[in-house]
mmCIF file of C-alpha atoms and ligand atoms in Angstrom:
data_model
loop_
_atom_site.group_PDB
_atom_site.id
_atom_site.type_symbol
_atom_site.label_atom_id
_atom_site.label_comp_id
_atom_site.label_asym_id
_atom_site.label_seq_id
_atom_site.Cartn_x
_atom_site.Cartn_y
_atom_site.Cartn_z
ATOM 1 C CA UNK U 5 0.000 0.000 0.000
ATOM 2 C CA UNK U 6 1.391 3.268 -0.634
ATOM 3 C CA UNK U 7 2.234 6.080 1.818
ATOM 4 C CA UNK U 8 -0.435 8.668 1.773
ATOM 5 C CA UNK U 9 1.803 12.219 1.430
ATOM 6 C CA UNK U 10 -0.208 13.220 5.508
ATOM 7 C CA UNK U 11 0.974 9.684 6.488
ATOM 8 C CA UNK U 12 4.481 10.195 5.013
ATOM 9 C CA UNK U 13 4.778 14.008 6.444
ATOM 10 C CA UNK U 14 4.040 12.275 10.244
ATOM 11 C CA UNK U 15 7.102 10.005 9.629
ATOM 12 C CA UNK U 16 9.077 12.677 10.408
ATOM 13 C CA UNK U 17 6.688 15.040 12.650
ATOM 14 C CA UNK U 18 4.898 12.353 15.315
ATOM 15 C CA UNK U 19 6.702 11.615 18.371
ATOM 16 C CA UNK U 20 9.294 13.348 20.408
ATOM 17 C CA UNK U 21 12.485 13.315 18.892
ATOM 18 C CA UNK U 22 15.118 11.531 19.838
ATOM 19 C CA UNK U 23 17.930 12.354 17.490
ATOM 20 C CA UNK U 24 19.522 15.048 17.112
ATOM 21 C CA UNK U 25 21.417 16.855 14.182
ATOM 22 C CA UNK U 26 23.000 20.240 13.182
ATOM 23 C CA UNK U 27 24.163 18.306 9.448
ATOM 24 C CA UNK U 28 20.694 17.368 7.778
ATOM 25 C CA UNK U 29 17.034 18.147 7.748
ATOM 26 C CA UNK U 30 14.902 15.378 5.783
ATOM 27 C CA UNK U 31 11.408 16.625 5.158
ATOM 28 C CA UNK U 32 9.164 15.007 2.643
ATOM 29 C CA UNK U 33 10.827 15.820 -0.743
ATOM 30 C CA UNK U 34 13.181 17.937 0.435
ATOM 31 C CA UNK U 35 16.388 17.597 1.856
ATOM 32 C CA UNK U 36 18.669 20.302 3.548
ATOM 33 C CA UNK U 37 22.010 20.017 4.043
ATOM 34 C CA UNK U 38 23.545 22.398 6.415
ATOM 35 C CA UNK U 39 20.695 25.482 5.546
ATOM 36 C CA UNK U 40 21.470 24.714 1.473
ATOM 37 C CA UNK U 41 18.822 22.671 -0.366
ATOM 38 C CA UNK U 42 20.841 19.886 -1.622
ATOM 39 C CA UNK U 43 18.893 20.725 -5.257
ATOM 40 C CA UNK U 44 20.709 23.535 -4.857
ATOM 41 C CA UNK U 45 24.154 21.653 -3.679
ATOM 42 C CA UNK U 46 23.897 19.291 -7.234
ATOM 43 C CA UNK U 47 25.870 20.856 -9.817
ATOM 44 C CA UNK U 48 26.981 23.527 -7.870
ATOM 45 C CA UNK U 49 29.568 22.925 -5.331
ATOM 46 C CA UNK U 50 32.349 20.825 -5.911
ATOM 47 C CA UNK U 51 32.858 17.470 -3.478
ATOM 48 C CA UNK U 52 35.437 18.843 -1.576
ATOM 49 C CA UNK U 53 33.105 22.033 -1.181
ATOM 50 C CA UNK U 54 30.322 19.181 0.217
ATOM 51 C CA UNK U 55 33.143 17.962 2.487
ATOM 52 C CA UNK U 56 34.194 21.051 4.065
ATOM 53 C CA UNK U 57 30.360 22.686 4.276
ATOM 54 C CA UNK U 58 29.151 18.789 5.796
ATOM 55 C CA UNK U 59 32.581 18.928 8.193
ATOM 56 C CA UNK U 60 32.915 22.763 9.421
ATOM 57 C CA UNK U 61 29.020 24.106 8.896
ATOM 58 C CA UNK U 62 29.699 26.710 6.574
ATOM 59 C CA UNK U 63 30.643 27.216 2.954
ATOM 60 C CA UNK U 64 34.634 27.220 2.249
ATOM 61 C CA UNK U 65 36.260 30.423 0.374
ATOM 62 C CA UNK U 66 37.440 29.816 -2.930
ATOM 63 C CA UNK U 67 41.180 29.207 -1.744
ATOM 64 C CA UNK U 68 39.890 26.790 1.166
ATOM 65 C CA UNK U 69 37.683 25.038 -1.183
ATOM 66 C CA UNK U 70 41.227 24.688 -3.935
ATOM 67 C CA UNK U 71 43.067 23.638 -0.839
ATOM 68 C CA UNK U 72 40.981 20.810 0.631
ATOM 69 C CA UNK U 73 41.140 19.822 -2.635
ATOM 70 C CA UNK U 74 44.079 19.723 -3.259
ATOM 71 C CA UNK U 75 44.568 17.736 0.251
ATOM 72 C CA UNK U 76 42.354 15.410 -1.055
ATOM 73 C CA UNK U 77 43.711 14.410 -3.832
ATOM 74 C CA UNK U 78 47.672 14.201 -1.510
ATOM 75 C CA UNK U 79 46.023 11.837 0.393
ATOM 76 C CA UNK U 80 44.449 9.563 -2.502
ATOM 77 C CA UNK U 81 47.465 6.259 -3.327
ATOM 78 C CA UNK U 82 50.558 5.562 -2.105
ATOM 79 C CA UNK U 83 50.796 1.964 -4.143
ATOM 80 C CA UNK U 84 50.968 -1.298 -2.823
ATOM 81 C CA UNK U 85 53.027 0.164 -0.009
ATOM 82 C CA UNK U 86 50.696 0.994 3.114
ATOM 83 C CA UNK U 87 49.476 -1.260 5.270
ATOM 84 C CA UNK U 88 45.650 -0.612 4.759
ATOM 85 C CA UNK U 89 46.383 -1.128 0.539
ATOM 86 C CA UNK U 90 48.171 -4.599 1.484
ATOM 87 C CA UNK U 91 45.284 -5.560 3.860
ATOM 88 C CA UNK U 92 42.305 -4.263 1.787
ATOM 89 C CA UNK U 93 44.161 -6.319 -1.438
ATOM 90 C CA UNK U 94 44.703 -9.773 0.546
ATOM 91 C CA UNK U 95 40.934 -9.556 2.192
ATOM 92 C CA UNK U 96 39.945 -9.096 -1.667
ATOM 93 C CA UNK U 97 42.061 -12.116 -3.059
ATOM 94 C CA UNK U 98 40.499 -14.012 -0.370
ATOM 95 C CA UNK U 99 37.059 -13.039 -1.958
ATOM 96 C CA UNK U 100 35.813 -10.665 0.606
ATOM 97 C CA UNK U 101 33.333 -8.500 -0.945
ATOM 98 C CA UNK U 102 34.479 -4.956 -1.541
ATOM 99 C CA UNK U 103 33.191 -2.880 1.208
ATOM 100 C CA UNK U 104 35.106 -6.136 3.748
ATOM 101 C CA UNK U 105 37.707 -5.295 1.558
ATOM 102 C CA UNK U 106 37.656 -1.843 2.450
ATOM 103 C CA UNK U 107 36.924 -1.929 6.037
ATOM 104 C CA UNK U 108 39.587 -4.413 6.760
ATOM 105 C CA UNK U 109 41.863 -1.670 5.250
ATOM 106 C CA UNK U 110 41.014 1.286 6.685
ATOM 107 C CA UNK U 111 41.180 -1.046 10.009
ATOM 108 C CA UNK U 112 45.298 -1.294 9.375
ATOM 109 C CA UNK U 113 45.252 2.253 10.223
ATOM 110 C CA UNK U 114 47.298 2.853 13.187
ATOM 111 C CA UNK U 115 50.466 5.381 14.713
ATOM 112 C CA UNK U 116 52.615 4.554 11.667
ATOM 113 C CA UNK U 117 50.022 4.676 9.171
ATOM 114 C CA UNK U 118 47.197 7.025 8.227
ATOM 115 C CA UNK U 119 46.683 7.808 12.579
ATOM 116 C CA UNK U 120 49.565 10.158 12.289
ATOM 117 C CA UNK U 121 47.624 12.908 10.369
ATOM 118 C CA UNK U 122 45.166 13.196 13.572
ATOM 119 C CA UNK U 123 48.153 13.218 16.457
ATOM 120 C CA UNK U 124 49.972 15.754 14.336
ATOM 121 C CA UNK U 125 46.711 18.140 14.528
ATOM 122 C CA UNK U 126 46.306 17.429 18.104
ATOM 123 C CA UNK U 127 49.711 18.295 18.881
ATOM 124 C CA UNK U 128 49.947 21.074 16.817
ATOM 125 C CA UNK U 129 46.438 22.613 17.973
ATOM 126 C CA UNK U 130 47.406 22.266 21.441
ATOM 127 C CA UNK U 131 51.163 23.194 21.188
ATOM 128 C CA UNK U 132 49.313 26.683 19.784
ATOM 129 C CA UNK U 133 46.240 27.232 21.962
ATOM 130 C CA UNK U 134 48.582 26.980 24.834
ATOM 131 C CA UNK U 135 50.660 29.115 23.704
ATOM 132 C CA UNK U 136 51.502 32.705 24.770
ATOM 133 C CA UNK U 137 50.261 35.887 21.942
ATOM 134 C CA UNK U 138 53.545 36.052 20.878
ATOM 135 C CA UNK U 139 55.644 33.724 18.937
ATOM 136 C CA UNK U 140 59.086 32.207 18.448
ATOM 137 C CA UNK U 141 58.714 29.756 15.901
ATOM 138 C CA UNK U 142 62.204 28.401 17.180
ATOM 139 C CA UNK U 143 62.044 27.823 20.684
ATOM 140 C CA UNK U 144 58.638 26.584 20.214
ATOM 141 C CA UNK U 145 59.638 23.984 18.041
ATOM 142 C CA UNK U 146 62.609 23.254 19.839
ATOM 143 C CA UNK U 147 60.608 22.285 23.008
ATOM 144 C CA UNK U 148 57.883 20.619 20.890
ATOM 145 C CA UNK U 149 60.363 18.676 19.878
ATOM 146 C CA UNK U 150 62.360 17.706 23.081
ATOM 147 C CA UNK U 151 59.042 16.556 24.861
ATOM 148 C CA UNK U 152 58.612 13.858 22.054
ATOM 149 C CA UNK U 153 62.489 13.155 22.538
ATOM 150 C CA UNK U 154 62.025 13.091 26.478
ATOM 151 C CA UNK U 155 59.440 10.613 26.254
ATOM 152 C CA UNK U 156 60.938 8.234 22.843
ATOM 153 C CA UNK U 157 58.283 8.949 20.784
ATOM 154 C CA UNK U 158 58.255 9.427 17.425
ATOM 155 C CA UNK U 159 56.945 12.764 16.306
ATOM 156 C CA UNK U 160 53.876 12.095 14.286
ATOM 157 C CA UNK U 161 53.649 13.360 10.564
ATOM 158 C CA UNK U 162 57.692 13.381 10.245
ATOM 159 C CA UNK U 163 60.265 10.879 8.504
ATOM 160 C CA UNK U 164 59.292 8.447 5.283
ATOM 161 C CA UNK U 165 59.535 4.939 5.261
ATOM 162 C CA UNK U 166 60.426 5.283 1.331
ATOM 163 C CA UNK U 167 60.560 9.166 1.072
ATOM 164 C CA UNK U 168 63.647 11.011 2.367
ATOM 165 C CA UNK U 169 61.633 14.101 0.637
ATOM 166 C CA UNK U 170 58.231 13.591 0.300
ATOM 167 C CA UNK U 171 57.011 15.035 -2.665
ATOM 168 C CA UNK U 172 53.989 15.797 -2.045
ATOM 169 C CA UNK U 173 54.831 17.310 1.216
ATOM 170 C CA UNK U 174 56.582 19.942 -0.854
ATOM 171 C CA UNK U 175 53.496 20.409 -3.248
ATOM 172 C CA UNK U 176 50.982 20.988 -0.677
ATOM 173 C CA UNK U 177 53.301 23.101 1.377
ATOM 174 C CA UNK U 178 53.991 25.074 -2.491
ATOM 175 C CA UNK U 179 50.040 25.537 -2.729
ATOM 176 C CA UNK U 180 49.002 26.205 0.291
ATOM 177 C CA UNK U 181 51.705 29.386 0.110
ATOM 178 C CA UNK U 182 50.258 30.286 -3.200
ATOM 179 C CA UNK U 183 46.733 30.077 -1.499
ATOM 180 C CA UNK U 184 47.491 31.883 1.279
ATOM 181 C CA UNK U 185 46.417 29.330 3.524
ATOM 182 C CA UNK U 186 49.622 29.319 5.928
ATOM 183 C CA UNK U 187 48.798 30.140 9.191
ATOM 184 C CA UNK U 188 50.351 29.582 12.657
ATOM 185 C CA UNK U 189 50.039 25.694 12.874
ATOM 186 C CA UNK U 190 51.824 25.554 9.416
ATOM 187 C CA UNK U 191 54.271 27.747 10.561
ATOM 188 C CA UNK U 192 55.258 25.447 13.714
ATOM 189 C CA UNK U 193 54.848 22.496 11.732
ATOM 190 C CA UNK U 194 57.851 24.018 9.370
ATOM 191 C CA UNK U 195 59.847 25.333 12.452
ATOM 192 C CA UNK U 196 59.635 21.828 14.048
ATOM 193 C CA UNK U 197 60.830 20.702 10.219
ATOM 194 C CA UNK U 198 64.147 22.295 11.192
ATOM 195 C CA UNK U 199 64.678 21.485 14.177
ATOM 196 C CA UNK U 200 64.360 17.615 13.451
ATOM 197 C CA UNK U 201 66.106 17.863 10.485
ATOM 198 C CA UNK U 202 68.833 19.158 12.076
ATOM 199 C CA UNK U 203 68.902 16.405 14.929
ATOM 200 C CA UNK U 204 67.731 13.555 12.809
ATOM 201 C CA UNK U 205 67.943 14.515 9.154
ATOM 202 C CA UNK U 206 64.384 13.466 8.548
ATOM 203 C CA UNK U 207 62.080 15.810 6.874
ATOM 204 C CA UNK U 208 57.799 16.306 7.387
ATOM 205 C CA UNK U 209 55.789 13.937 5.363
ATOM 206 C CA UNK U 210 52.520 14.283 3.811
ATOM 207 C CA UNK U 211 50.296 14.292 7.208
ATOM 208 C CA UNK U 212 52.849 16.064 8.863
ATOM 209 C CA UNK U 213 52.056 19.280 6.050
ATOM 210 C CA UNK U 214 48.613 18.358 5.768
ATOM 211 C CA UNK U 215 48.044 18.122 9.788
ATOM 212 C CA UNK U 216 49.277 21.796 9.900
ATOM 213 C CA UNK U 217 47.252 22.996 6.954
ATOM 214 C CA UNK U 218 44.050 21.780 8.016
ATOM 215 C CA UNK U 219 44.686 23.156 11.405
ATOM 216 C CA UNK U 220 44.611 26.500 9.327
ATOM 217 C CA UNK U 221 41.564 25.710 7.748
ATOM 218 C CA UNK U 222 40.065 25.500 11.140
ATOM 219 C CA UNK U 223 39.276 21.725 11.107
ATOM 220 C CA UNK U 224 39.210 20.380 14.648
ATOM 221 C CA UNK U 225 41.337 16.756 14.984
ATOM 222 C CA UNK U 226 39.288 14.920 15.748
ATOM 223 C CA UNK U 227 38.350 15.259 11.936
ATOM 224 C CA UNK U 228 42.073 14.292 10.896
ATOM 225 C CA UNK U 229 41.582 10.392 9.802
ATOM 226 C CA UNK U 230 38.140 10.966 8.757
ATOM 227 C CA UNK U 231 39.474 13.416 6.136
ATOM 228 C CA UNK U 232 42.693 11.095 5.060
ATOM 229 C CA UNK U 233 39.874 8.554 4.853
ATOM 230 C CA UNK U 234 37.960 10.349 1.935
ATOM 231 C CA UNK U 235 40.934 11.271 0.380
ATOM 232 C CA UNK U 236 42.527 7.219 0.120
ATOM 233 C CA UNK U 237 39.155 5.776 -0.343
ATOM 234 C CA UNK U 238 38.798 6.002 -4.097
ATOM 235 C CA UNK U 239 42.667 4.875 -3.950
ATOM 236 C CA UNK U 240 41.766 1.574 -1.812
ATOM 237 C CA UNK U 241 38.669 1.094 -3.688
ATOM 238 C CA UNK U 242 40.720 0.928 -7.362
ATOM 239 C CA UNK U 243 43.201 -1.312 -5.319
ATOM 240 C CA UNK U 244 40.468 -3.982 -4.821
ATOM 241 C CA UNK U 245 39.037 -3.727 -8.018
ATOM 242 C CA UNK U 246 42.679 -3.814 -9.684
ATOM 243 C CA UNK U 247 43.178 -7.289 -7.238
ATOM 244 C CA UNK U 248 39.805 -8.576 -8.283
ATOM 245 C CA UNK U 249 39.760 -8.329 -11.874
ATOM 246 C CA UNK U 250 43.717 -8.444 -12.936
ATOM 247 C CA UNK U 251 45.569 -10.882 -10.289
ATOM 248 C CA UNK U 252 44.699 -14.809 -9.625
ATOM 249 C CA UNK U 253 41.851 -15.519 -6.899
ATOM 250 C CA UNK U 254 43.638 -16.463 -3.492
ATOM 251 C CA UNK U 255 46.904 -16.032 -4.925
ATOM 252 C CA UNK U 256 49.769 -16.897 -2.913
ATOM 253 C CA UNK U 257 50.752 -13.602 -1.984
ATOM 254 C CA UNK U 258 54.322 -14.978 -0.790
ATOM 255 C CA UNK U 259 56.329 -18.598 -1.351
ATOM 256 C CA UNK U 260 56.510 -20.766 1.146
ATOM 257 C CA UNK U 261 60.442 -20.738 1.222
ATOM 258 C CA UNK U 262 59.812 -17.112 2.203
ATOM 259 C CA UNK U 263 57.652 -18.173 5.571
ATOM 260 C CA UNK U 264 60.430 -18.927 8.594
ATOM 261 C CA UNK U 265 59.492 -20.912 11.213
ATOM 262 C CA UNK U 266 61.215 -20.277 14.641
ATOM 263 C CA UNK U 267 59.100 -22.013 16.976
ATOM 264 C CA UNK U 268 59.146 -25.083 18.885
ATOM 265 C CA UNK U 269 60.379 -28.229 17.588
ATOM 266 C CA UNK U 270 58.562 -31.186 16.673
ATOM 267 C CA UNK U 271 57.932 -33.120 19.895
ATOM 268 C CA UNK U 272 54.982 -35.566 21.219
ATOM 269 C CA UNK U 273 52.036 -35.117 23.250
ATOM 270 C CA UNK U 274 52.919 -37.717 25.740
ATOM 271 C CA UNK U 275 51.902 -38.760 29.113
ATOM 272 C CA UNK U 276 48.560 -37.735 27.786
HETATM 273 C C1 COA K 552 57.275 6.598 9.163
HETATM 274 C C2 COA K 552 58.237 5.941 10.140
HETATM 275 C C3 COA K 552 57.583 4.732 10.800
HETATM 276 C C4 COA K 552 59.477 5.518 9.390
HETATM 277 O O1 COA K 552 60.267 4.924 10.311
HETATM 278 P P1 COA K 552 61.697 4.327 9.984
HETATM 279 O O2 COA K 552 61.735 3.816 8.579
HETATM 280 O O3 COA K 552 61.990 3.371 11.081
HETATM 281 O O4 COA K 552 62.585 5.624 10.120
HETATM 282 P P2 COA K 552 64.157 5.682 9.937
HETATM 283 O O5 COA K 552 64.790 4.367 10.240
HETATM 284 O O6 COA K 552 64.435 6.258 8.607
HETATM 285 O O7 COA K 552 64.583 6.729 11.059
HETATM 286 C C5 COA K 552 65.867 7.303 11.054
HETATM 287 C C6 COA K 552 66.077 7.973 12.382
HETATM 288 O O8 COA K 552 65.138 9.013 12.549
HETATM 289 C C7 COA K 552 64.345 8.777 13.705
HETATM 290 N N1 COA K 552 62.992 9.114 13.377
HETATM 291 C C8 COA K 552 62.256 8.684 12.332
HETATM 292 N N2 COA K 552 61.039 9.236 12.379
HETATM 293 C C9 COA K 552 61.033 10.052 13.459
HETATM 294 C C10 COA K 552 60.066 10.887 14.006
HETATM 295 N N3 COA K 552 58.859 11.008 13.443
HETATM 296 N N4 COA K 552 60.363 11.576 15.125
HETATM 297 C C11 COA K 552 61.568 11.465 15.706
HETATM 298 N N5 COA K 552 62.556 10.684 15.214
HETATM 299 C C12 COA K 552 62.269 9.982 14.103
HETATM 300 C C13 COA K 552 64.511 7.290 13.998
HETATM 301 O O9 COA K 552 64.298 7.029 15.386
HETATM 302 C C14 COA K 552 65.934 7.069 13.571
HETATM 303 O O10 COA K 552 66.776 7.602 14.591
HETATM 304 P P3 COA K 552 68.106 6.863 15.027
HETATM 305 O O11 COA K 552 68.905 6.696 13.741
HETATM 306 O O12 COA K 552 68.725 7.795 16.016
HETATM 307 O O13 COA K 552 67.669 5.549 15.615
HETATM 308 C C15 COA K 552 58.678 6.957 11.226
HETATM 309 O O14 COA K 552 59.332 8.034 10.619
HETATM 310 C C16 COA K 552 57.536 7.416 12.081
HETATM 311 O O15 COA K 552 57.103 6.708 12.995
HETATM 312 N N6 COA K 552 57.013 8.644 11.811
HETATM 313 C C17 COA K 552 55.934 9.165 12.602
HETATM 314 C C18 COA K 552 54.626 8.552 12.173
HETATM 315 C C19 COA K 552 54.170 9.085 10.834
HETATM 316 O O16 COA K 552 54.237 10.272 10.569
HETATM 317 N N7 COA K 552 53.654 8.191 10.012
HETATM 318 C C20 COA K 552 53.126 8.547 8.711
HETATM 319 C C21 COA K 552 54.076 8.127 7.635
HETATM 320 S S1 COA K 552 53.528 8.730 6.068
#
């Protein structure tokens, strides 16, 4: 039987509410998203314009809008290299169906991989709010640095497993100069780039200059691995497709010969 357009209007009017959301209003036939009708969204925002109006509330300026963007698109492949790519692959040559695929990958994110965009913001948001009006960019840095050293931790979003330079460090770092979107957590993320390169030789890497530019573009942290998640999604997704349709099913993704064993030898159950 179908809904009756008074029946289908008290869907979403009976009853207290028990939800509730600053994001989306759902009416009959008529969805707004964030005060914009999303008729009015289609065909005239770009995604990463959706992203940052669904994330921060309001509209981005043009240069925000090009710089998400652009941090995006950093964030999108890095090969067969990163642990989530190399999980999300194996799940699919197993025959997991894509969206497995894709949550057992994003599950490999952790401190090494993919969770260091979100401690870098953290740190850097904090290392600013706390401090004084004024700043030196080098003794900040230098003591940013030395509590990480105090405690042997690594500092998140610095040194490359493959990358002594990370390119697209540079780039993004390039644009967001160009886009005028530097601010004061970019700044300290660069200061602390000297200091550590002069102690350790290892430069910032792509969530190290992206942690600092999305600071500047006002997005909280706690929206760090959420956004590096919608920038490596379409990357994981091609990943499983590419494993899917071009490799063997359940291939062996390594010889035998390569597997060591160091356990215990053979021995018998005895006395049992
Ligand atoms: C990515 C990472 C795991 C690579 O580690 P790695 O291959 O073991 O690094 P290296 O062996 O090249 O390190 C060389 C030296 O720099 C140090 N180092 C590397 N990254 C460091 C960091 N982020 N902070 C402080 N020191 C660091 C190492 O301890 C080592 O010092 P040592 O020679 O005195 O022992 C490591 O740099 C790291 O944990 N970075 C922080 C997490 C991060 O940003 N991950 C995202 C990567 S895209």
């Amino acid at each position: 039987m179908a809904i009756g357009k008074e029946s289908l209007k008290n869907l979403f009017t009976v009853g207290k509410p028990k939800w509730r959301t600053a994001i989306t209003r759902v009416e009959p036939n008529n969805i707004i998203t964030r005060g914009h009708s999303q008729e009015d969204l289609i065909g005239n925002i770009s995604f990463s314009e959706m992203v940052y109006l669904l994330i921060k509330g309001e509209m981005p300026l043009k240069k925000e809008s090009k710089m998400l963007s652009a941090i995006l698109v950093s964030f999108c492949d890095h090969g067969v290299t990163p642990p989530s790519t190399q999980a999300a692959r194996l799940m699919a040559s197993a025959g997991s169906k894509v969206h497995a695929c894709i949550a057992g990958g994003l599950l490999a994110f952790g401190k090494n991989h993919a969770g260091a965009i979100e401690e870098s913001m953290k740190a850097l948001q904090n290392y600013i709010q706390n401090s004084g009006p004024e700043y030196d960019w080098e003794s900040l840095a230098q003591n940013f640095v030395n509590e990480y050293i105090k405690e042997d931790v690594k500092i998140p979003g610095f040194g490359h497993r493959y990358h002594y330079e990370d390119p697209r460090a540079i780039k993004i770092i390039k644009l967001a100069q160009e886009y005028d979107c530097i601010g004061k957590h970019t700044q300290l993320a660069l200061a602390i780039q000297e200091v550590i390169f002069e102690s350790k030789g290892i430069k910032m890497n792509i969530d190290g200059a992206n942690s600092g530019i999305l600071s500047d573009l006002g997005f909280d942290w706690r929206t760090g691995t959420g956004i590096f998640m919608i920038g490596r999604l379409p990357g994981l997704i091609s990943h499983v497709y590419e494993e899917k349709v071009r490799e063997p099913e359940f291939r062996k993704f390594f010889d035998v010969e390569e597997i060591y064993y160091d356990g215990q030898e053979d021995r018998q159950l005895g006395g049992l």
